[in-house]
PDB file of N, CA, C and O in Angstrom:
ATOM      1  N   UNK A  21     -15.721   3.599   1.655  1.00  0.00           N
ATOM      2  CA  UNK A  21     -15.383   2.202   1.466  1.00  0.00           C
ATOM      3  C   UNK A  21     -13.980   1.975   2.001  1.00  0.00           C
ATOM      4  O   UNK A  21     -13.187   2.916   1.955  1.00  0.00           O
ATOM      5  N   UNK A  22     -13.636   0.891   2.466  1.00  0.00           N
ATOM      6  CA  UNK A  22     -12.842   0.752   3.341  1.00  0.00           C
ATOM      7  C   UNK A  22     -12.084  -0.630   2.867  1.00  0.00           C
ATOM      8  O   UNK A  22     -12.759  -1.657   2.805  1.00  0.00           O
ATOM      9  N   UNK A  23     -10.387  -0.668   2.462  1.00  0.00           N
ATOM     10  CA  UNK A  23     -10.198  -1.963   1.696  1.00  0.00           C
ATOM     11  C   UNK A  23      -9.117  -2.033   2.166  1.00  0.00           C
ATOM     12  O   UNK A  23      -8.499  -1.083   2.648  1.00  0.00           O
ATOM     13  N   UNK A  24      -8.581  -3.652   2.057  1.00  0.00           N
ATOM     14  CA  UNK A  24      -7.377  -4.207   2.747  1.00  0.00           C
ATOM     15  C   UNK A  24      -6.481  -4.846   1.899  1.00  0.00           C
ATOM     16  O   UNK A  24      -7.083  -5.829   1.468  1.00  0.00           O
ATOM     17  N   UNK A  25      -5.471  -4.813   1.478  1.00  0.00           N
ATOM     18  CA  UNK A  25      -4.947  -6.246   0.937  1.00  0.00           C
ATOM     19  C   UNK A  25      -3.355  -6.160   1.736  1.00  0.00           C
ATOM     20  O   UNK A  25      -2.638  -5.358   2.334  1.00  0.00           O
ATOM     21  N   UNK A  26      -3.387  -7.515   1.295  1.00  0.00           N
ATOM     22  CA  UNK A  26      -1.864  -7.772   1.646  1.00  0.00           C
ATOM     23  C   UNK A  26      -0.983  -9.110   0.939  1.00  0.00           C
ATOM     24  O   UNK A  26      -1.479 -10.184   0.601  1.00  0.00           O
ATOM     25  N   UNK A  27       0.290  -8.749   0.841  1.00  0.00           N
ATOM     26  CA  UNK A  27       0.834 -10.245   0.205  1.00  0.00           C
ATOM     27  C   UNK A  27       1.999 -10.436   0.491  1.00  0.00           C
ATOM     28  O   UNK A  27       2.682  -9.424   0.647  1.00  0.00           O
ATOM     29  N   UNK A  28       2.504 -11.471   0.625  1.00  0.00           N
ATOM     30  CA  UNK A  28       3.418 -12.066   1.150  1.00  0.00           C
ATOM     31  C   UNK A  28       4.384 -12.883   0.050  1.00  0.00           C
ATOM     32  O   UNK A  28       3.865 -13.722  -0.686  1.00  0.00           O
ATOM     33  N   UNK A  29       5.427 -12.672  -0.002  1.00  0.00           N
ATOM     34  CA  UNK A  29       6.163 -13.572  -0.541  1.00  0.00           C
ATOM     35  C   UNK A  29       7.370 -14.271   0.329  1.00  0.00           C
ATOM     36  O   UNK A  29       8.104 -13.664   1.109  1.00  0.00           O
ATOM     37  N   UNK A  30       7.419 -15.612   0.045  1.00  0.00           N
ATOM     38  CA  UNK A  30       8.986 -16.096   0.621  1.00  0.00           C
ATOM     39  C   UNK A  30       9.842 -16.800  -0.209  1.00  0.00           C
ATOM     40  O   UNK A  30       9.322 -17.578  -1.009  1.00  0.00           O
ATOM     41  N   UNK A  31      11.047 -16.689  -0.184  1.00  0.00           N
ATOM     42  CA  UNK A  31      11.886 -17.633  -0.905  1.00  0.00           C
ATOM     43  C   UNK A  31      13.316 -17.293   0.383  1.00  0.00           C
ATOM     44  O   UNK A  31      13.597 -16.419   1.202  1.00  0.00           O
ATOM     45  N   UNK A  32      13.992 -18.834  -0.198  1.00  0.00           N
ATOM     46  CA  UNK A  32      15.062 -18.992   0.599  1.00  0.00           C
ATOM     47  C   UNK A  32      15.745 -17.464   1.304  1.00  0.00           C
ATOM     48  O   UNK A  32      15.850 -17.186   2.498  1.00  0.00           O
ATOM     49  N   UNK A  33      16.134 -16.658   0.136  1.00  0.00           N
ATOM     50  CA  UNK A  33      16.723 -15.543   0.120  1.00  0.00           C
ATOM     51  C   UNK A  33      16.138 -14.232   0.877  1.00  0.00           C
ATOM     52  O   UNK A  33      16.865 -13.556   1.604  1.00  0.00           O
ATOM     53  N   UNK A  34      15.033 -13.981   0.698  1.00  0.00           N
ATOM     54  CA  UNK A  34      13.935 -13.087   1.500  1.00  0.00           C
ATOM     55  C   UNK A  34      12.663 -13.437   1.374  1.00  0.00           C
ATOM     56  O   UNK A  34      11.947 -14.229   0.760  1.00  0.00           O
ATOM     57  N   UNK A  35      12.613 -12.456   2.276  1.00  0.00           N
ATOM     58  CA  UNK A  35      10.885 -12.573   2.727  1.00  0.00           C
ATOM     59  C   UNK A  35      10.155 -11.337   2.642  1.00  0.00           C
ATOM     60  O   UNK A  35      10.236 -10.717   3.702  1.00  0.00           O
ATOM     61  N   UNK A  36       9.517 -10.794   1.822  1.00  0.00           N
ATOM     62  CA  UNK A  36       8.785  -9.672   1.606  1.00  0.00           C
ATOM     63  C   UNK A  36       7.507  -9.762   2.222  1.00  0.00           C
ATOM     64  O   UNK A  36       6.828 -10.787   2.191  1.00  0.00           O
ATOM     65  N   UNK A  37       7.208  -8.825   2.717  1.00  0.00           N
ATOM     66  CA  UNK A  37       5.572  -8.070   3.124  1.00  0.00           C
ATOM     67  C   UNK A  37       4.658  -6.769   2.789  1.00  0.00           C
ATOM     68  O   UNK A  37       4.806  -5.637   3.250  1.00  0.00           O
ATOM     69  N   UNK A  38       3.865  -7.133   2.047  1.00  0.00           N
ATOM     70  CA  UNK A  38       3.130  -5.901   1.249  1.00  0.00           C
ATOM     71  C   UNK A  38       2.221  -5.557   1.715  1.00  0.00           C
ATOM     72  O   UNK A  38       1.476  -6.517   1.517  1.00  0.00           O
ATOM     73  N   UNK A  39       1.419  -4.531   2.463  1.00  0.00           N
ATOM     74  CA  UNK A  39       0.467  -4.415   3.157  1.00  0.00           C
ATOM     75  C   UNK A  39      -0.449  -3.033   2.759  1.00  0.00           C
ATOM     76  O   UNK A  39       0.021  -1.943   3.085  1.00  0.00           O
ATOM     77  N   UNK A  40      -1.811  -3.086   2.026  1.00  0.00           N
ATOM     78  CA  UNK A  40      -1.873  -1.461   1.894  1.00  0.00           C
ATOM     79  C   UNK A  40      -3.224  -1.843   2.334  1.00  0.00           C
ATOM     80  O   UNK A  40      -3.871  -2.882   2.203  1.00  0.00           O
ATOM     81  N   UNK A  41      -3.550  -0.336   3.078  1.00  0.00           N
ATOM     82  CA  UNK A  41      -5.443  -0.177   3.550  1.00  0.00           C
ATOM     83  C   UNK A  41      -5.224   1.079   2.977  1.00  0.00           C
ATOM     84  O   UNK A  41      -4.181   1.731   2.930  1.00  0.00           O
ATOM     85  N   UNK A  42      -6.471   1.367   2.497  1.00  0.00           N
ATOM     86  CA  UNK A  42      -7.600   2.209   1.815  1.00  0.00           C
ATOM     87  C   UNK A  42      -8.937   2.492   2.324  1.00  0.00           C
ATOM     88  O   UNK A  42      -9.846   1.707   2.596  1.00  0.00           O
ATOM     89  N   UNK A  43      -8.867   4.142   2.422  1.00  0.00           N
ATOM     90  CA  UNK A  43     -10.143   4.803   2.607  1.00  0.00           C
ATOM     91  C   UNK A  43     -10.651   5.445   1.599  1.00  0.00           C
ATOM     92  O   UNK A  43      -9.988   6.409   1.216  1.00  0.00           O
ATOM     93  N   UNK A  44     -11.886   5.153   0.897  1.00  0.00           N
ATOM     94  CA  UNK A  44     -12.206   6.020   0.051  1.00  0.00           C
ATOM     95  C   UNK A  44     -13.610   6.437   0.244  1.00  0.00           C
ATOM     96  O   UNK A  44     -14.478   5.590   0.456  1.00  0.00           O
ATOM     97  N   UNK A  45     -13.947   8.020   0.165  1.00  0.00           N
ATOM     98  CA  UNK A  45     -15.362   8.541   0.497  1.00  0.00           C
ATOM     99  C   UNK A  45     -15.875   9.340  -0.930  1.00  0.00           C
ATOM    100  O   UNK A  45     -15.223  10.282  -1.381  1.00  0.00           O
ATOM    101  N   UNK A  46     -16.945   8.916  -1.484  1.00  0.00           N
ATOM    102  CA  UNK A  46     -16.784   9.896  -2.117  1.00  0.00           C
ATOM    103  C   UNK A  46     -17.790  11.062  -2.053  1.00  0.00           C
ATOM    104  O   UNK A  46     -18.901  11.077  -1.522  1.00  0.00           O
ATOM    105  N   UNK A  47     -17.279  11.829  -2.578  1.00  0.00           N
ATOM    106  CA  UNK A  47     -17.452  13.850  -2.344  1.00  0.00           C
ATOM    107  C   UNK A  47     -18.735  13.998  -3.147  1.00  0.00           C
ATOM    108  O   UNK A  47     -19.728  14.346  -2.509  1.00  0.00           O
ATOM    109  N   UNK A  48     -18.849  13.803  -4.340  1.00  0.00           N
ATOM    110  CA  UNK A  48     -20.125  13.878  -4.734  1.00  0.00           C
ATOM    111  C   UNK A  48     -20.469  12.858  -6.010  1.00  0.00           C
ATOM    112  O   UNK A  48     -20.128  11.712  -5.716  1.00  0.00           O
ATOM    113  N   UNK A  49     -21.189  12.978  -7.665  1.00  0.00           N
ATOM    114  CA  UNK A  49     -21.399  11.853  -8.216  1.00  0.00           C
ATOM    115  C   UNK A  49     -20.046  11.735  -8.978  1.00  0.00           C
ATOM    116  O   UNK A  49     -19.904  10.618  -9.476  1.00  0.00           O
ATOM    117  N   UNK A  50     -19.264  12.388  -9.145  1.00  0.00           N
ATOM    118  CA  UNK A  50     -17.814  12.134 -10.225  1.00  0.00           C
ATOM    119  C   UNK A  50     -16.904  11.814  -9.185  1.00  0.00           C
ATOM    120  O   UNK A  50     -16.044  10.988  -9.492  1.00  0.00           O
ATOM    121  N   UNK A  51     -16.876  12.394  -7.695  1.00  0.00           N
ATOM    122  CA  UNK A  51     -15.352  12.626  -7.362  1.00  0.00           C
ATOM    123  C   UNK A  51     -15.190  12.002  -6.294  1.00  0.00           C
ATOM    124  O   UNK A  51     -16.330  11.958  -5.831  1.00  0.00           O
ATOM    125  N   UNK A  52     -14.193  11.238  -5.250  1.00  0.00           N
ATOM    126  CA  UNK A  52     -13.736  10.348  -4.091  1.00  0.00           C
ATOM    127  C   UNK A  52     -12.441  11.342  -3.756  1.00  0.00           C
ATOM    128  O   UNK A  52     -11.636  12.008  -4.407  1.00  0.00           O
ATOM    129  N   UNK A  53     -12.680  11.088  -2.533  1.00  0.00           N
ATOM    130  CA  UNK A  53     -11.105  11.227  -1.657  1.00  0.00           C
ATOM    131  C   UNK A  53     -11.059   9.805  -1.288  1.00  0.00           C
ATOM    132  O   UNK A  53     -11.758   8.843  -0.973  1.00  0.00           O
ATOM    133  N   UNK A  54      -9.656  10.263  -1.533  1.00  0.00           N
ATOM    134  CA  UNK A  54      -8.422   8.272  -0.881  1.00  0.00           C
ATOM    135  C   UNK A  54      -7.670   8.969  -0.274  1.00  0.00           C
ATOM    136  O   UNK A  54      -7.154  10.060  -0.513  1.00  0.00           O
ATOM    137  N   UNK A  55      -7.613   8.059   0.801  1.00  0.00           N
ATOM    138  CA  UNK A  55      -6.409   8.229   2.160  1.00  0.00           C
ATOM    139  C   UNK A  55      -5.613   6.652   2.024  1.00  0.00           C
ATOM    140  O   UNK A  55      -6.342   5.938   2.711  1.00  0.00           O
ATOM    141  N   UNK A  56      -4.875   6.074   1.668  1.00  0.00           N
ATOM    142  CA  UNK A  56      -4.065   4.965   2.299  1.00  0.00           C
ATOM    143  C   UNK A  56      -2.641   5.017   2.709  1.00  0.00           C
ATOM    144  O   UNK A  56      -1.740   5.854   2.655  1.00  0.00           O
ATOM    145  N   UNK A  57      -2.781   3.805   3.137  1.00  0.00           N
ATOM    146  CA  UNK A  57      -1.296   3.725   4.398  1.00  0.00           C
ATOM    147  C   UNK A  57      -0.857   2.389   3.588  1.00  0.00           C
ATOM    148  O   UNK A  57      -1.533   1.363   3.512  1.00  0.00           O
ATOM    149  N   UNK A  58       0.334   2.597   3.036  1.00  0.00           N
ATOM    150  CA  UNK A  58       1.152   0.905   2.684  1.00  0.00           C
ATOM    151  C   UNK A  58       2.583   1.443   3.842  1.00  0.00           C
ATOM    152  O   UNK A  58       3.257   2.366   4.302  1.00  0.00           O
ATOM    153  N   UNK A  59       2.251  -0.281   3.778  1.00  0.00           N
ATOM    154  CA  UNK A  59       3.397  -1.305   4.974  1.00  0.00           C
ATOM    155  C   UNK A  59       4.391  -1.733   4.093  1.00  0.00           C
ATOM    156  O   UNK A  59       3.793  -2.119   3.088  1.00  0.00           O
ATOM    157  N   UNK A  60       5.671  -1.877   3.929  1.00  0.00           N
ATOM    158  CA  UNK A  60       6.190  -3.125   3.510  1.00  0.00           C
ATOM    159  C   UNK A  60       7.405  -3.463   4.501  1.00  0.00           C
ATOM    160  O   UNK A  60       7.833  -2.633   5.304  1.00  0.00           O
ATOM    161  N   UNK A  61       7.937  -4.803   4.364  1.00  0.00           N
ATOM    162  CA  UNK A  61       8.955  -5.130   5.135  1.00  0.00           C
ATOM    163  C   UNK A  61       9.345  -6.143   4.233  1.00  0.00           C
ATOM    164  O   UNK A  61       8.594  -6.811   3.522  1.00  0.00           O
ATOM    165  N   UNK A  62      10.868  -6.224   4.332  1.00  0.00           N
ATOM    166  CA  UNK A  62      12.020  -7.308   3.423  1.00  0.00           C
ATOM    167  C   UNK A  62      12.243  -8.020   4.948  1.00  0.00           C
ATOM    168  O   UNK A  62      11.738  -7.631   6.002  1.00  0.00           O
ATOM    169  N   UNK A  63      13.075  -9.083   4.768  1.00  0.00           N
ATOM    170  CA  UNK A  63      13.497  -9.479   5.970  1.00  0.00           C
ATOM    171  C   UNK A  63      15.173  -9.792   5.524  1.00  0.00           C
ATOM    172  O   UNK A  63      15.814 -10.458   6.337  1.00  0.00           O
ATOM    173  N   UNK A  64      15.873  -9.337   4.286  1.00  0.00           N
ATOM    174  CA  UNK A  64      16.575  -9.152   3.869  1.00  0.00           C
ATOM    175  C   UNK A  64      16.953  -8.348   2.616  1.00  0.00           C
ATOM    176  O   UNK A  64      17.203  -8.768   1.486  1.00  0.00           O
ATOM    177  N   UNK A  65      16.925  -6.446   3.330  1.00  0.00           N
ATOM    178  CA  UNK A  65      17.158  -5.638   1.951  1.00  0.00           C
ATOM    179  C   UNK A  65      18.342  -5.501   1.455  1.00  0.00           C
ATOM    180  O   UNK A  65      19.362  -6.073   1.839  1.00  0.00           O
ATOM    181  N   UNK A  66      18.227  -4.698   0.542  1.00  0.00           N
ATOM    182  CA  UNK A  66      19.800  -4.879   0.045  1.00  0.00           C
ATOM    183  C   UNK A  66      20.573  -3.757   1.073  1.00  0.00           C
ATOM    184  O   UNK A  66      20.038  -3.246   2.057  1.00  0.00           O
ATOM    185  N   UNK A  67      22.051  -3.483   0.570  1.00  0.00           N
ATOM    186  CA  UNK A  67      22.907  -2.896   1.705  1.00  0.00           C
ATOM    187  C   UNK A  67      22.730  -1.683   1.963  1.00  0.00           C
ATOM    188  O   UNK A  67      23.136  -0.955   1.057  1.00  0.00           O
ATOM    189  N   UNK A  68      22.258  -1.122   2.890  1.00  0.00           N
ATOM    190  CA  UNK A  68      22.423   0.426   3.341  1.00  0.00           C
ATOM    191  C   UNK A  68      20.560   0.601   3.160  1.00  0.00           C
ATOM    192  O   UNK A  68      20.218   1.759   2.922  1.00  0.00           O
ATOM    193  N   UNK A  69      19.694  -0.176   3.232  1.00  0.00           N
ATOM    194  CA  UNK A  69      18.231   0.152   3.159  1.00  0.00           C
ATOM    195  C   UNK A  69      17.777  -0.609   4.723  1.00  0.00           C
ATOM    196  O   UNK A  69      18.405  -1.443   5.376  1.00  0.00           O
ATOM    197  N   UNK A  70      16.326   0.100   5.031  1.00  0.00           N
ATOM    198  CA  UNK A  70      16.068  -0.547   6.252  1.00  0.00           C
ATOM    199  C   UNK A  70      15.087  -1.485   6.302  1.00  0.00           C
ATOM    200  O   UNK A  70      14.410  -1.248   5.302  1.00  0.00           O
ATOM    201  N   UNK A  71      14.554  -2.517   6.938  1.00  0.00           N
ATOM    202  CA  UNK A  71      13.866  -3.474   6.998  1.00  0.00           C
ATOM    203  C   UNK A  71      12.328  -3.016   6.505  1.00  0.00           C
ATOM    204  O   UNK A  71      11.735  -3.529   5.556  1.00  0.00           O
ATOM    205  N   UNK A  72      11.867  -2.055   7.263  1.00  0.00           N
ATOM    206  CA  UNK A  72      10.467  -1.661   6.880  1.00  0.00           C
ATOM    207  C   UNK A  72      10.465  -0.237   6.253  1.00  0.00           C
ATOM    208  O   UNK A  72      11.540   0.364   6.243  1.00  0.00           O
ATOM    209  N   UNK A  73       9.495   0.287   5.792  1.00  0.00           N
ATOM    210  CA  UNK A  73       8.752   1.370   4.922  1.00  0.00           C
ATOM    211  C   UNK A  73       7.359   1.259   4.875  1.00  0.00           C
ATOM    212  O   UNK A  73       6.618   0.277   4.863  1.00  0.00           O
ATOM    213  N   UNK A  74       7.070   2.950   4.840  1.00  0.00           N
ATOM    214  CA  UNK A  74       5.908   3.197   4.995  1.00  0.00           C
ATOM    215  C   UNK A  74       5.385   4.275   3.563  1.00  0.00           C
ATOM    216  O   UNK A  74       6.197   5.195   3.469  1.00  0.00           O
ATOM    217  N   UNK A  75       4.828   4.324   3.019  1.00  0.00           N
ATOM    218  CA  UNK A  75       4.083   5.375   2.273  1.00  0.00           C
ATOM    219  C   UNK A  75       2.599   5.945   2.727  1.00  0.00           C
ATOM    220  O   UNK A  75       1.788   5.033   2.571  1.00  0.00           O
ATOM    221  N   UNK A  76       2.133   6.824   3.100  1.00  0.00           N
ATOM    222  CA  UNK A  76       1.170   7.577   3.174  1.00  0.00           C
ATOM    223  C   UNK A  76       0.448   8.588   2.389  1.00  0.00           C
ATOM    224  O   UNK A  76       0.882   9.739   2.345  1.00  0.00           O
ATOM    225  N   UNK A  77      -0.940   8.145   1.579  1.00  0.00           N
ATOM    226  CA  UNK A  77      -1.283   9.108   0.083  1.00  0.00           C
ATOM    227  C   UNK A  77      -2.535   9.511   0.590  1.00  0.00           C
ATOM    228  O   UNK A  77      -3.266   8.955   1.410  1.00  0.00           O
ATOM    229  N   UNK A  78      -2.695  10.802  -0.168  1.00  0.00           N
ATOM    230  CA  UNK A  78      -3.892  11.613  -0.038  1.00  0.00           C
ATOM    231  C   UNK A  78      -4.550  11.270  -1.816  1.00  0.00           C
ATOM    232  O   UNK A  78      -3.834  11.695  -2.723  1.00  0.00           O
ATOM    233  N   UNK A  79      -5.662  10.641  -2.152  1.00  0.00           N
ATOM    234  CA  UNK A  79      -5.876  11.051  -4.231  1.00  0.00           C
ATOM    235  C   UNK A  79      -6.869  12.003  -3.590  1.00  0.00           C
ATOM    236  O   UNK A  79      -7.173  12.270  -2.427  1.00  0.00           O
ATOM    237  N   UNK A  80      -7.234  12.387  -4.707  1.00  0.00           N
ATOM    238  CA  UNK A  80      -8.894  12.413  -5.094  1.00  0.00           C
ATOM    239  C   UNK A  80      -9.001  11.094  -6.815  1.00  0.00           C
ATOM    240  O   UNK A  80      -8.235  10.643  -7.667  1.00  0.00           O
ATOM    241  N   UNK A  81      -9.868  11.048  -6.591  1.00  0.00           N
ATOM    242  CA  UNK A  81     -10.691  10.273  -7.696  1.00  0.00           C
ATOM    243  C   UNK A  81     -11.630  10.816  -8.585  1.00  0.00           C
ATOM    244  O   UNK A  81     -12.639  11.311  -8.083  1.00  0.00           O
ATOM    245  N   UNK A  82     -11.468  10.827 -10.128  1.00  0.00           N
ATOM    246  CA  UNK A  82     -12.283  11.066 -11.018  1.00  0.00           C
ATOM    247  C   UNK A  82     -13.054  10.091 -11.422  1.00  0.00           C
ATOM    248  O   UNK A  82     -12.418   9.049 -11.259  1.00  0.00           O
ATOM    249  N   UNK A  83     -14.348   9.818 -11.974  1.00  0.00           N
ATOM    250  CA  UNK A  83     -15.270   8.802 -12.301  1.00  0.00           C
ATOM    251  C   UNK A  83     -15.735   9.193 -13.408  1.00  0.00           C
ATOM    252  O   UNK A  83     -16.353  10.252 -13.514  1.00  0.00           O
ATOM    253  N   UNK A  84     -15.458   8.238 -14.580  1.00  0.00           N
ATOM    254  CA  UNK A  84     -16.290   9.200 -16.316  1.00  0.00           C
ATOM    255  C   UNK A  84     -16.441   7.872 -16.397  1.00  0.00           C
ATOM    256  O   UNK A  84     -16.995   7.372 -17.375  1.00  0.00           O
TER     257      UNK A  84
END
């Protein structure tokens, strides 16, 4: 399964961008692997941080 979201905020001060996709397969009847990729971007961070970031996760998933 394959999922998207994203969100946006603006105000005078900044502008944030939240972006995460998701892969999830699962392995057998209890268990999933997840792969996702989050985006974000400020368009004003605070001092000494950089505009964008990335995180990249491996789960597995339990199901009870």
């Amino acid at each position: 399964t394959f999922t998207q979201t994203a969100t946006y905020y603006y105000d005078d001060f900044n502008n944030s961008l939240l972006a995460l996709s998701q892969l999830t397969a699962k392995l057998n009847s209890r268990l999933s692997a997840r792969f996702s990729f989050q985006y974000n971007n400020e368009s004003n961070p605070p001092a000494g941080r950089e505009n964008s970031d990335t995180v990249t996760r491996a789960t597995l998933v339990y199901s009870f």
